[in-house]
PDB file of N, CA and C in Angstrom:
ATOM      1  N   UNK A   1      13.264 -25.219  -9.253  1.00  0.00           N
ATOM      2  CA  UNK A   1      13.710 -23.897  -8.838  1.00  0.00           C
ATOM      3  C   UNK A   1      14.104 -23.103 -10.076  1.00  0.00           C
ATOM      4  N   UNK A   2      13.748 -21.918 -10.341  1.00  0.00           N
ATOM      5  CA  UNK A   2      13.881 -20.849 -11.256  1.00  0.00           C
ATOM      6  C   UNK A   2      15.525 -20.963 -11.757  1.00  0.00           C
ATOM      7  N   UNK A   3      16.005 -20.632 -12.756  1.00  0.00           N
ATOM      8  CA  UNK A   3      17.334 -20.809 -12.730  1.00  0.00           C
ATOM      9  C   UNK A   3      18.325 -19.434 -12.283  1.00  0.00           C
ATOM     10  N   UNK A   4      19.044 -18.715 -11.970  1.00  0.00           N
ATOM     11  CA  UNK A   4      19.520 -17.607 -10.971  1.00  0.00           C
ATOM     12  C   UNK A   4      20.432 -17.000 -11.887  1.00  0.00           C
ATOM     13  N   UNK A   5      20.926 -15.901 -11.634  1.00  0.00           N
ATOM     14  CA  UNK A   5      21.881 -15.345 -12.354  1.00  0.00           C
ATOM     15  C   UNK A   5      22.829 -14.521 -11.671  1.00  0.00           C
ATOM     16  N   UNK A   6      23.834 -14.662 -11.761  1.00  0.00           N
ATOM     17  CA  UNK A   6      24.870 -14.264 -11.608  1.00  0.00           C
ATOM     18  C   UNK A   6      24.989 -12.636 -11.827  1.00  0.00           C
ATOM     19  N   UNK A   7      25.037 -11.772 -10.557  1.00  0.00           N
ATOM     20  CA  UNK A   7      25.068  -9.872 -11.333  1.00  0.00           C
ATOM     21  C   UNK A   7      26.712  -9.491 -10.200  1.00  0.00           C
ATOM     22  N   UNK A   8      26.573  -8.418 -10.366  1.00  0.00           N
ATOM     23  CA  UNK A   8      27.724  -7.811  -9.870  1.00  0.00           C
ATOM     24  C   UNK A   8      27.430  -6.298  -9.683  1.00  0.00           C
ATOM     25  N   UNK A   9      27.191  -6.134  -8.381  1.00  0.00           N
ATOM     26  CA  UNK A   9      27.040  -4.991  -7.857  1.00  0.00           C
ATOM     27  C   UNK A   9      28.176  -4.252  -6.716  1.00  0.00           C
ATOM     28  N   UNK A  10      28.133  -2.881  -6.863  1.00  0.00           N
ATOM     29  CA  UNK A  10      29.273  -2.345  -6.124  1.00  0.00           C
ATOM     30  C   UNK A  10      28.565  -1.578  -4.684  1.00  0.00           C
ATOM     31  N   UNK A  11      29.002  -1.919  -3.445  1.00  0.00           N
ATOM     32  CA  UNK A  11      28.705  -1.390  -2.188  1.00  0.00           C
ATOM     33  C   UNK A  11      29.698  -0.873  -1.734  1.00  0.00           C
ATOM     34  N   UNK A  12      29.413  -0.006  -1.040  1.00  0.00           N
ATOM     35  CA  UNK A  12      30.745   0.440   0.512  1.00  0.00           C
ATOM     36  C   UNK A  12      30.913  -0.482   1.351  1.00  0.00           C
ATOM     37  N   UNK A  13      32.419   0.140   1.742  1.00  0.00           N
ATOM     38  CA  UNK A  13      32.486  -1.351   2.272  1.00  0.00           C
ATOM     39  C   UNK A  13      31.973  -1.333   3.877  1.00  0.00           C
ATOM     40  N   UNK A  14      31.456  -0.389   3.701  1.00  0.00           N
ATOM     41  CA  UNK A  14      30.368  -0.017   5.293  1.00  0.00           C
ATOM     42  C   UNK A  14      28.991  -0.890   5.324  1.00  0.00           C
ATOM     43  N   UNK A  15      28.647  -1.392   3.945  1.00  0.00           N
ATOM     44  CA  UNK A  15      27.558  -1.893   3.652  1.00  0.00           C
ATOM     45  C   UNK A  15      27.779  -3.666   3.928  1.00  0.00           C
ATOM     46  N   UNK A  16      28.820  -3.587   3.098  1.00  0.00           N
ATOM     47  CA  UNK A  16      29.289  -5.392   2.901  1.00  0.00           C
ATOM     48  C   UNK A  16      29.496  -5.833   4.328  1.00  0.00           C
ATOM     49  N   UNK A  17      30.628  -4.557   4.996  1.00  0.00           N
ATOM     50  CA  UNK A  17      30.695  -5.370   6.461  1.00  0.00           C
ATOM     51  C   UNK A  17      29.140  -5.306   7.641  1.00  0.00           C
ATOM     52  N   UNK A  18      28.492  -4.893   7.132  1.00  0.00           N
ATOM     53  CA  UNK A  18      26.835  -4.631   7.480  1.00  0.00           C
ATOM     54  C   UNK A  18      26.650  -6.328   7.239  1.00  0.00           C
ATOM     55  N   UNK A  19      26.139  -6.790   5.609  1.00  0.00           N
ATOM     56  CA  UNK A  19      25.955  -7.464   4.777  1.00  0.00           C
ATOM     57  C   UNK A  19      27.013  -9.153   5.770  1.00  0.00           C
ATOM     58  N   UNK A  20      27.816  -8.703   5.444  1.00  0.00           N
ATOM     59  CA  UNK A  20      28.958  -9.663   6.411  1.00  0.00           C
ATOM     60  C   UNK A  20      28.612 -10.259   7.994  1.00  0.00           C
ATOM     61  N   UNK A  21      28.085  -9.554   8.531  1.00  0.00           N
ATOM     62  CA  UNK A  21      27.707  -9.894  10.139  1.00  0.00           C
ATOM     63  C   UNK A  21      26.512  -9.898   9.914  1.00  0.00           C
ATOM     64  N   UNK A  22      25.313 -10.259   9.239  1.00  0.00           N
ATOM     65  CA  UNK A  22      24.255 -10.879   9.390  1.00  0.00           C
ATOM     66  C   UNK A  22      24.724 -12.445   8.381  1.00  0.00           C
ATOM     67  N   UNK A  23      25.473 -12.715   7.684  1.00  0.00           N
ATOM     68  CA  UNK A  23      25.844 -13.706   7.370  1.00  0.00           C
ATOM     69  C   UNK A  23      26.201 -14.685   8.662  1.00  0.00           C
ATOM     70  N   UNK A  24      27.073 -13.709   8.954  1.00  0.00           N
ATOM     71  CA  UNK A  24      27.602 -14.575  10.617  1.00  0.00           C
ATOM     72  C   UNK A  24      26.759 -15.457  11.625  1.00  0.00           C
ATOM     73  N   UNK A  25      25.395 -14.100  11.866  1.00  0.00           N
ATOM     74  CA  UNK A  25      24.148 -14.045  12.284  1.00  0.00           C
ATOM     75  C   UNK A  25      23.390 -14.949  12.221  1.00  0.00           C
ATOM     76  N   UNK A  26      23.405 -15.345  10.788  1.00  0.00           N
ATOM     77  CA  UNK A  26      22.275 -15.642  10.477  1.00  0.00           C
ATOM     78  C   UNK A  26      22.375 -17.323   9.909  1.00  0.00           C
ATOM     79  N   UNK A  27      23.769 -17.196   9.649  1.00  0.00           N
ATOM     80  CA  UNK A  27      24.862 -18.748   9.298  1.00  0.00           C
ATOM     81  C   UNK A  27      23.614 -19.025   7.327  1.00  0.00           C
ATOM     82  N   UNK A  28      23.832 -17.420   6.705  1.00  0.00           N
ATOM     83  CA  UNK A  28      23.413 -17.593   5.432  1.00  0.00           C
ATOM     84  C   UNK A  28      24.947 -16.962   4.862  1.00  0.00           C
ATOM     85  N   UNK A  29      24.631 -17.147   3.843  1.00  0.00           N
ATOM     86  CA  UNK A  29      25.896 -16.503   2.825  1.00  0.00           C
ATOM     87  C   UNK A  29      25.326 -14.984   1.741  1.00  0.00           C
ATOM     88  N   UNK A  30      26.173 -14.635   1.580  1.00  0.00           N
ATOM     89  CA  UNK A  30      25.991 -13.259   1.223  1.00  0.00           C
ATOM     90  C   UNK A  30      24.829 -13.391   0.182  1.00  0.00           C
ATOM     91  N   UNK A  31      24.971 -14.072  -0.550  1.00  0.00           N
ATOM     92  CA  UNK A  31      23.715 -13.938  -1.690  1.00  0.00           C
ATOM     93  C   UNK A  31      22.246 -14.225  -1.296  1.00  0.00           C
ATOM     94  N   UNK A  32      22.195 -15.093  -0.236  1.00  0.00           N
ATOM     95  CA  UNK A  32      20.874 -15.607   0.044  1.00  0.00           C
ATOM     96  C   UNK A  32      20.309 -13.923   0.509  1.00  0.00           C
ATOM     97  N   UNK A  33      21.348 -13.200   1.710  1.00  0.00           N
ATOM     98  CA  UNK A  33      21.121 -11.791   2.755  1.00  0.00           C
ATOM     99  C   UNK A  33      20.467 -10.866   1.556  1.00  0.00           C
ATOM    100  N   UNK A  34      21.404 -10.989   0.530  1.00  0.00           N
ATOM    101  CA  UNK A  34      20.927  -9.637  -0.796  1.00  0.00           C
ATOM    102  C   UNK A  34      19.955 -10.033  -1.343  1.00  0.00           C
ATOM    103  N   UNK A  35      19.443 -11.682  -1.627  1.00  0.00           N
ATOM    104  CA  UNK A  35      18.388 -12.100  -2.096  1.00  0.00           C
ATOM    105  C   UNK A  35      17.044 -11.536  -1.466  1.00  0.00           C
ATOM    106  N   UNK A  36      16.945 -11.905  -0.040  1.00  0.00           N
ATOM    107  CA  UNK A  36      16.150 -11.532   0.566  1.00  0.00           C
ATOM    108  C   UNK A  36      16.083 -10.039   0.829  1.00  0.00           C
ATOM    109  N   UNK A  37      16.908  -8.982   0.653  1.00  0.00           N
ATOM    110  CA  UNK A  37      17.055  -7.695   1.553  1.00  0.00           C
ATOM    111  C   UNK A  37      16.580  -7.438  -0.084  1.00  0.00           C
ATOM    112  N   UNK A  38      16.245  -7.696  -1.371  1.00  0.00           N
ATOM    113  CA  UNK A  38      15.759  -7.291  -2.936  1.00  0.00           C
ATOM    114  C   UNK A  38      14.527  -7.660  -2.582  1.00  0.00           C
ATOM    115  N   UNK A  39      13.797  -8.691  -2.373  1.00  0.00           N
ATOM    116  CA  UNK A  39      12.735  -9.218  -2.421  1.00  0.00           C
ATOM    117  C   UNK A  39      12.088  -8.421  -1.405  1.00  0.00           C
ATOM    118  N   UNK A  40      12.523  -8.211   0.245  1.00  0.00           N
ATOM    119  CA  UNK A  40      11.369  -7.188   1.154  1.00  0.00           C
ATOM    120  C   UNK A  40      11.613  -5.754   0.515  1.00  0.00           C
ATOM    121  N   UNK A  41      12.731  -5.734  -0.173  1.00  0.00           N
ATOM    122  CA  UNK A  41      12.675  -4.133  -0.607  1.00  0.00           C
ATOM    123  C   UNK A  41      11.465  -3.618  -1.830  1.00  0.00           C
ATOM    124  N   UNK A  42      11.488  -4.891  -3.031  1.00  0.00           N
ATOM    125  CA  UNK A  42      10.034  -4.772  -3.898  1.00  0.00           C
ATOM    126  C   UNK A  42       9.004  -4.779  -2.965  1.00  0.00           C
ATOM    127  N   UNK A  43       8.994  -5.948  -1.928  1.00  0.00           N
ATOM    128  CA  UNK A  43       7.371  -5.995  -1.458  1.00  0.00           C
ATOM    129  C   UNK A  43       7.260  -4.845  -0.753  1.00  0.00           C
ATOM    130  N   UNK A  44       7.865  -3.954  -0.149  1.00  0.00           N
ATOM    131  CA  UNK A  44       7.780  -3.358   0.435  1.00  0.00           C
ATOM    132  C   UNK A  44       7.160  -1.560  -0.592  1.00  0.00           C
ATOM    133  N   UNK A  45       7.960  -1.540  -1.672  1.00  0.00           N
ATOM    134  CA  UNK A  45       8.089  -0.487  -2.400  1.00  0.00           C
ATOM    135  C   UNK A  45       6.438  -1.063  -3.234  1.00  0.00           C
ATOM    136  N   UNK A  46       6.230  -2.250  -3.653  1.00  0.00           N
ATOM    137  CA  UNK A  46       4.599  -2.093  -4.205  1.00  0.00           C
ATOM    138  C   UNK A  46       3.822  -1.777  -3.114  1.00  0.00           C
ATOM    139  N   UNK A  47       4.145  -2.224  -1.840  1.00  0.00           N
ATOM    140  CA  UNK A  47       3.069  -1.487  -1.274  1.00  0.00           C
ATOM    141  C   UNK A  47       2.481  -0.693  -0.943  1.00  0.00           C
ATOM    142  N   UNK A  48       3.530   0.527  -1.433  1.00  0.00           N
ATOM    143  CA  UNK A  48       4.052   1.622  -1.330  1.00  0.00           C
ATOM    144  C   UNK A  48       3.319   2.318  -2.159  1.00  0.00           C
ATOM    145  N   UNK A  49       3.925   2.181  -3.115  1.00  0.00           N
ATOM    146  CA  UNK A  49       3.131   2.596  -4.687  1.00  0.00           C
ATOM    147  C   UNK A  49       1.269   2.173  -4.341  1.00  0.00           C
ATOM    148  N   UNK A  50       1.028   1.258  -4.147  1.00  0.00           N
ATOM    149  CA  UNK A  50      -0.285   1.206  -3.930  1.00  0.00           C
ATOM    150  C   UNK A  50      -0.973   2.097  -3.036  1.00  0.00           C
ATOM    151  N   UNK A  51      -0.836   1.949  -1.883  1.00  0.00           N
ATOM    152  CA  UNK A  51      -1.397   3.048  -1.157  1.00  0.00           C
ATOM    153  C   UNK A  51      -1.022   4.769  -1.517  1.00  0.00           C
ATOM    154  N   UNK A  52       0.138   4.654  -2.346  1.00  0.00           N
ATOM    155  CA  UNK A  52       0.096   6.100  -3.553  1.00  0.00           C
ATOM    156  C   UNK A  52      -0.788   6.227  -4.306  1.00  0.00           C
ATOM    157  N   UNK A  53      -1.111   5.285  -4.733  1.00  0.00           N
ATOM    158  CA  UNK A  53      -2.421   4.997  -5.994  1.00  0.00           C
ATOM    159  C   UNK A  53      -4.101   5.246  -5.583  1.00  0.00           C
ATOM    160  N   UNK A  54      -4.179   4.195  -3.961  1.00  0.00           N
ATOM    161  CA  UNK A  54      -5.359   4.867  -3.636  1.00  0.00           C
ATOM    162  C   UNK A  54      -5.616   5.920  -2.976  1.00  0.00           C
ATOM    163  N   UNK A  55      -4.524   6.533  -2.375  1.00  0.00           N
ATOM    164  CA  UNK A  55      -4.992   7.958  -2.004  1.00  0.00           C
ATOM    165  C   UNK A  55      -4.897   8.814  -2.819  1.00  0.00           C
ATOM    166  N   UNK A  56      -4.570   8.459  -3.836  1.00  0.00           N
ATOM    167  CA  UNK A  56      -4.916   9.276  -5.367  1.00  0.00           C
ATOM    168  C   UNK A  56      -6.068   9.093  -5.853  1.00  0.00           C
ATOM    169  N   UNK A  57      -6.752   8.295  -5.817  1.00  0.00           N
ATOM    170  CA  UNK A  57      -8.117   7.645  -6.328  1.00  0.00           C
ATOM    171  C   UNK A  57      -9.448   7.972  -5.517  1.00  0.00           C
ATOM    172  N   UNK A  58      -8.805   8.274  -3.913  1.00  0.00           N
ATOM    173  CA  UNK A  58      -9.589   8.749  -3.090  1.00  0.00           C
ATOM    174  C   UNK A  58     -10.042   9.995  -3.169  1.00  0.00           C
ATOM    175  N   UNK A  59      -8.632  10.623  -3.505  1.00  0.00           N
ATOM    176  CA  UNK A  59      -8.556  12.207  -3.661  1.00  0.00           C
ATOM    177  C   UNK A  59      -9.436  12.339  -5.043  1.00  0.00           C
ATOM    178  N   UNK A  60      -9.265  11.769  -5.890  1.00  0.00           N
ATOM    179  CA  UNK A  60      -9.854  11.991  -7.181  1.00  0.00           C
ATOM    180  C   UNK A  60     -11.464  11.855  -6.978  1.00  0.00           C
ATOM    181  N   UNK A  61     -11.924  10.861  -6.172  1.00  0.00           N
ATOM    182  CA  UNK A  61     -12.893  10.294  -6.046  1.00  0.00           C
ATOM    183  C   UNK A  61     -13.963  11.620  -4.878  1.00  0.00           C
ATOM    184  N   UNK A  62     -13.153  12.344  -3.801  1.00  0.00           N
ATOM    185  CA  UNK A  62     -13.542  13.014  -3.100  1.00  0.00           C
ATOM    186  C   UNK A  62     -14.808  13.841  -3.226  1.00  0.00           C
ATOM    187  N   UNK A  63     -15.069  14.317  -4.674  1.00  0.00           N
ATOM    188  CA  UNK A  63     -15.483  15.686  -5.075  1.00  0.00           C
ATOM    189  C   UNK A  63     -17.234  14.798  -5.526  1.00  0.00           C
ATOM    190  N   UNK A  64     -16.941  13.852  -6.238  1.00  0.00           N
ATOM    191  CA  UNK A  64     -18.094  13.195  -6.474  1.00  0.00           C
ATOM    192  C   UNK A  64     -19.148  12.410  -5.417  1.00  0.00           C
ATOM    193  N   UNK A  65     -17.928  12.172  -4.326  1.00  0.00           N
ATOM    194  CA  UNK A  65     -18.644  11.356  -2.942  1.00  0.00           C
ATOM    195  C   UNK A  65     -19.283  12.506  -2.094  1.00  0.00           C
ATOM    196  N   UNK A  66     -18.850  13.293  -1.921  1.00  0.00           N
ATOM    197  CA  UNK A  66     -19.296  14.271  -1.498  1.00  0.00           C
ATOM    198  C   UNK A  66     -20.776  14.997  -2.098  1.00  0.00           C
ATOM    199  N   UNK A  67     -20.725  15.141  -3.415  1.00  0.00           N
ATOM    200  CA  UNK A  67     -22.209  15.524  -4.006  1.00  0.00           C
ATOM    201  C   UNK A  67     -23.035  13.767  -4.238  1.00  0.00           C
ATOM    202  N   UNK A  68     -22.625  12.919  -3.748  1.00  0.00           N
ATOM    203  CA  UNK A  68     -23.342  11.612  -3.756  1.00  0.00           C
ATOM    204  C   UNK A  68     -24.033  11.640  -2.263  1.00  0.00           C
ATOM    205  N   UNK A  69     -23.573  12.050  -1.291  1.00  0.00           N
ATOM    206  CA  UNK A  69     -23.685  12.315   0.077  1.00  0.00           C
ATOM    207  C   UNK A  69     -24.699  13.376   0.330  1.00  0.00           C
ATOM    208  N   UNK A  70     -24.150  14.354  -0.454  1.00  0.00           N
ATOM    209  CA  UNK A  70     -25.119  15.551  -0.347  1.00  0.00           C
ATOM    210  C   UNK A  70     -26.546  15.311  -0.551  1.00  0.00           C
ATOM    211  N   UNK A  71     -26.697  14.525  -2.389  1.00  0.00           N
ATOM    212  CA  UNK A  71     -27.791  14.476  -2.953  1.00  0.00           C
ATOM    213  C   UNK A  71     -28.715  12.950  -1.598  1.00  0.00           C
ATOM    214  N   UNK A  72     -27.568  12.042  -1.326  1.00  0.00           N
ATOM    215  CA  UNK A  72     -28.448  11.295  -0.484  1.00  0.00           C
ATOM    216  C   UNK A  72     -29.189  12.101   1.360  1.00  0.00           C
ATOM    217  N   UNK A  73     -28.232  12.590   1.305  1.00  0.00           N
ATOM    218  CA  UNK A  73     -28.478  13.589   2.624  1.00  0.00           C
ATOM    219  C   UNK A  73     -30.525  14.328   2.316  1.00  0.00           C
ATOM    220  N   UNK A  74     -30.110  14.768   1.022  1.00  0.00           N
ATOM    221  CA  UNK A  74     -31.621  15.643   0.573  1.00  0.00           C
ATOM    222  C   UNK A  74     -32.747  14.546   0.653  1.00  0.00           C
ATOM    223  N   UNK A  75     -32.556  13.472  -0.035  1.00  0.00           N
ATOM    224  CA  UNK A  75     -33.087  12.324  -0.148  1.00  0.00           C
ATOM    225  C   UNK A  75     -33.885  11.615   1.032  1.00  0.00           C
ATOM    226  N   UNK A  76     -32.757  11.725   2.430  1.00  0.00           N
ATOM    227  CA  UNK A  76     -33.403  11.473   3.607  1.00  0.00           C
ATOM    228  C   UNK A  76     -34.031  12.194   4.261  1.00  0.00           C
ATOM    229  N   UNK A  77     -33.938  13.633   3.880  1.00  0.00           N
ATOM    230  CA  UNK A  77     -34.825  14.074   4.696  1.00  0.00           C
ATOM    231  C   UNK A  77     -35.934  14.490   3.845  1.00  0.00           C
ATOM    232  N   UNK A  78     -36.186  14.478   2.794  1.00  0.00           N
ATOM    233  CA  UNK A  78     -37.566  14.433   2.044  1.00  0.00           C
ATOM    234  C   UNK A  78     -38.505  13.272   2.640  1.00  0.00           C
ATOM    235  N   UNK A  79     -38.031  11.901   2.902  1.00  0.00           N
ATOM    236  CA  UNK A  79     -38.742  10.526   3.578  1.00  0.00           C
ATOM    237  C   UNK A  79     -39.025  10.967   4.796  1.00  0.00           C
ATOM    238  N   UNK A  80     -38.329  11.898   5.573  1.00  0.00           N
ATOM    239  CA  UNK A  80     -38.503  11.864   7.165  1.00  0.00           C
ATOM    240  C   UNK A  80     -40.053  12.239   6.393  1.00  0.00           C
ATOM    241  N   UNK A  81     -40.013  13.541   6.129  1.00  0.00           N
ATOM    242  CA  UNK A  81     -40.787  14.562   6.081  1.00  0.00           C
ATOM    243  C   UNK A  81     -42.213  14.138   5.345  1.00  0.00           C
ATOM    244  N   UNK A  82     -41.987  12.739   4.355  1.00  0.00           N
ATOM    245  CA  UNK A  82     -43.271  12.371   3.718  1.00  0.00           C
ATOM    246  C   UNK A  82     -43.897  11.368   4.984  1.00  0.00           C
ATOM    247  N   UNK A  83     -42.729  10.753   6.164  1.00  0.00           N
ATOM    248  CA  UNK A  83     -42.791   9.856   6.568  1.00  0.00           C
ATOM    249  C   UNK A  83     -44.060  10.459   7.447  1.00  0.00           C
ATOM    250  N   UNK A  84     -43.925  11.914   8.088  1.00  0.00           N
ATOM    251  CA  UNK A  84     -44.047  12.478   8.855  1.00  0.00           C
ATOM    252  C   UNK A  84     -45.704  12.672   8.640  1.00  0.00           C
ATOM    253  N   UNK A  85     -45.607  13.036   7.416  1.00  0.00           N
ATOM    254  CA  UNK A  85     -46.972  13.369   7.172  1.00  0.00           C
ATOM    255  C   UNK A  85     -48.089  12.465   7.482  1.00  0.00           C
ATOM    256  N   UNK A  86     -47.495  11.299   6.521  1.00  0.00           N
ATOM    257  CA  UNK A  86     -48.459   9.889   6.605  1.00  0.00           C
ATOM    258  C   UNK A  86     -48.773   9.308   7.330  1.00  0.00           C
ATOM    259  N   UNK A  87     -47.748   9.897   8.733  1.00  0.00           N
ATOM    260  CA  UNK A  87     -48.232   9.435  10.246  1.00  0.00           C
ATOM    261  C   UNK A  87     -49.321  10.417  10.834  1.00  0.00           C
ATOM    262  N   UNK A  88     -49.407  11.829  10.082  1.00  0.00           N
ATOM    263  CA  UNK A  88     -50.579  12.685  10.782  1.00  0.00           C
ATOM    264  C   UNK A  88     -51.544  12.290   9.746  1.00  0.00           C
ATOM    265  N   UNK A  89     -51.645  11.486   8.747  1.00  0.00           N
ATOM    266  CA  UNK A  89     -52.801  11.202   8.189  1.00  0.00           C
ATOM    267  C   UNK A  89     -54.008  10.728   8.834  1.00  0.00           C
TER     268      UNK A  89
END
């Protein structure tokens, strides 16, 4: 197991007695509750940030998919149209 460290943080005491009755709850002790309530708060906040990232990437990406779409759009209907022919051949 990783070795742990010892911090010291200041709450209300609206928080601790929050913090306090899931101890009760939960028959954990205060550090394990803050351990865990740090750890879903990162996983929660990268996931966060990520889906910030790709709808940034999407958005960025928008302008080029769009003339990729376009130019394939032209593309298909040039084939209908050769397709078309080679069938009245």
């Amino acid at each position: 197991m990783p070795t742990s460290k010892r911090i010291i943080i200041s709450i209300s005491e609206m928080l601790l007695s929050e913090v306090d009755s899931f101890t009760v709850l939960e028959k954990r002790n205060r550090s394990e509750i803050v351990r865990d309530a740090i750890k879903f708060y990162l996983e929660e906040r990268k996931k966060e940030l990520m889906i910030e990232q790709m709808k940034k990437g999407y958005l960025e990406m928008a302008p080029i998919n769009l003339t990729i779409a376009s130019e394939s759009s032209v593309l298909e209907e040039e084939i209908l149209v050769w397709r078309d022919y080679k069938l009245l051949e």
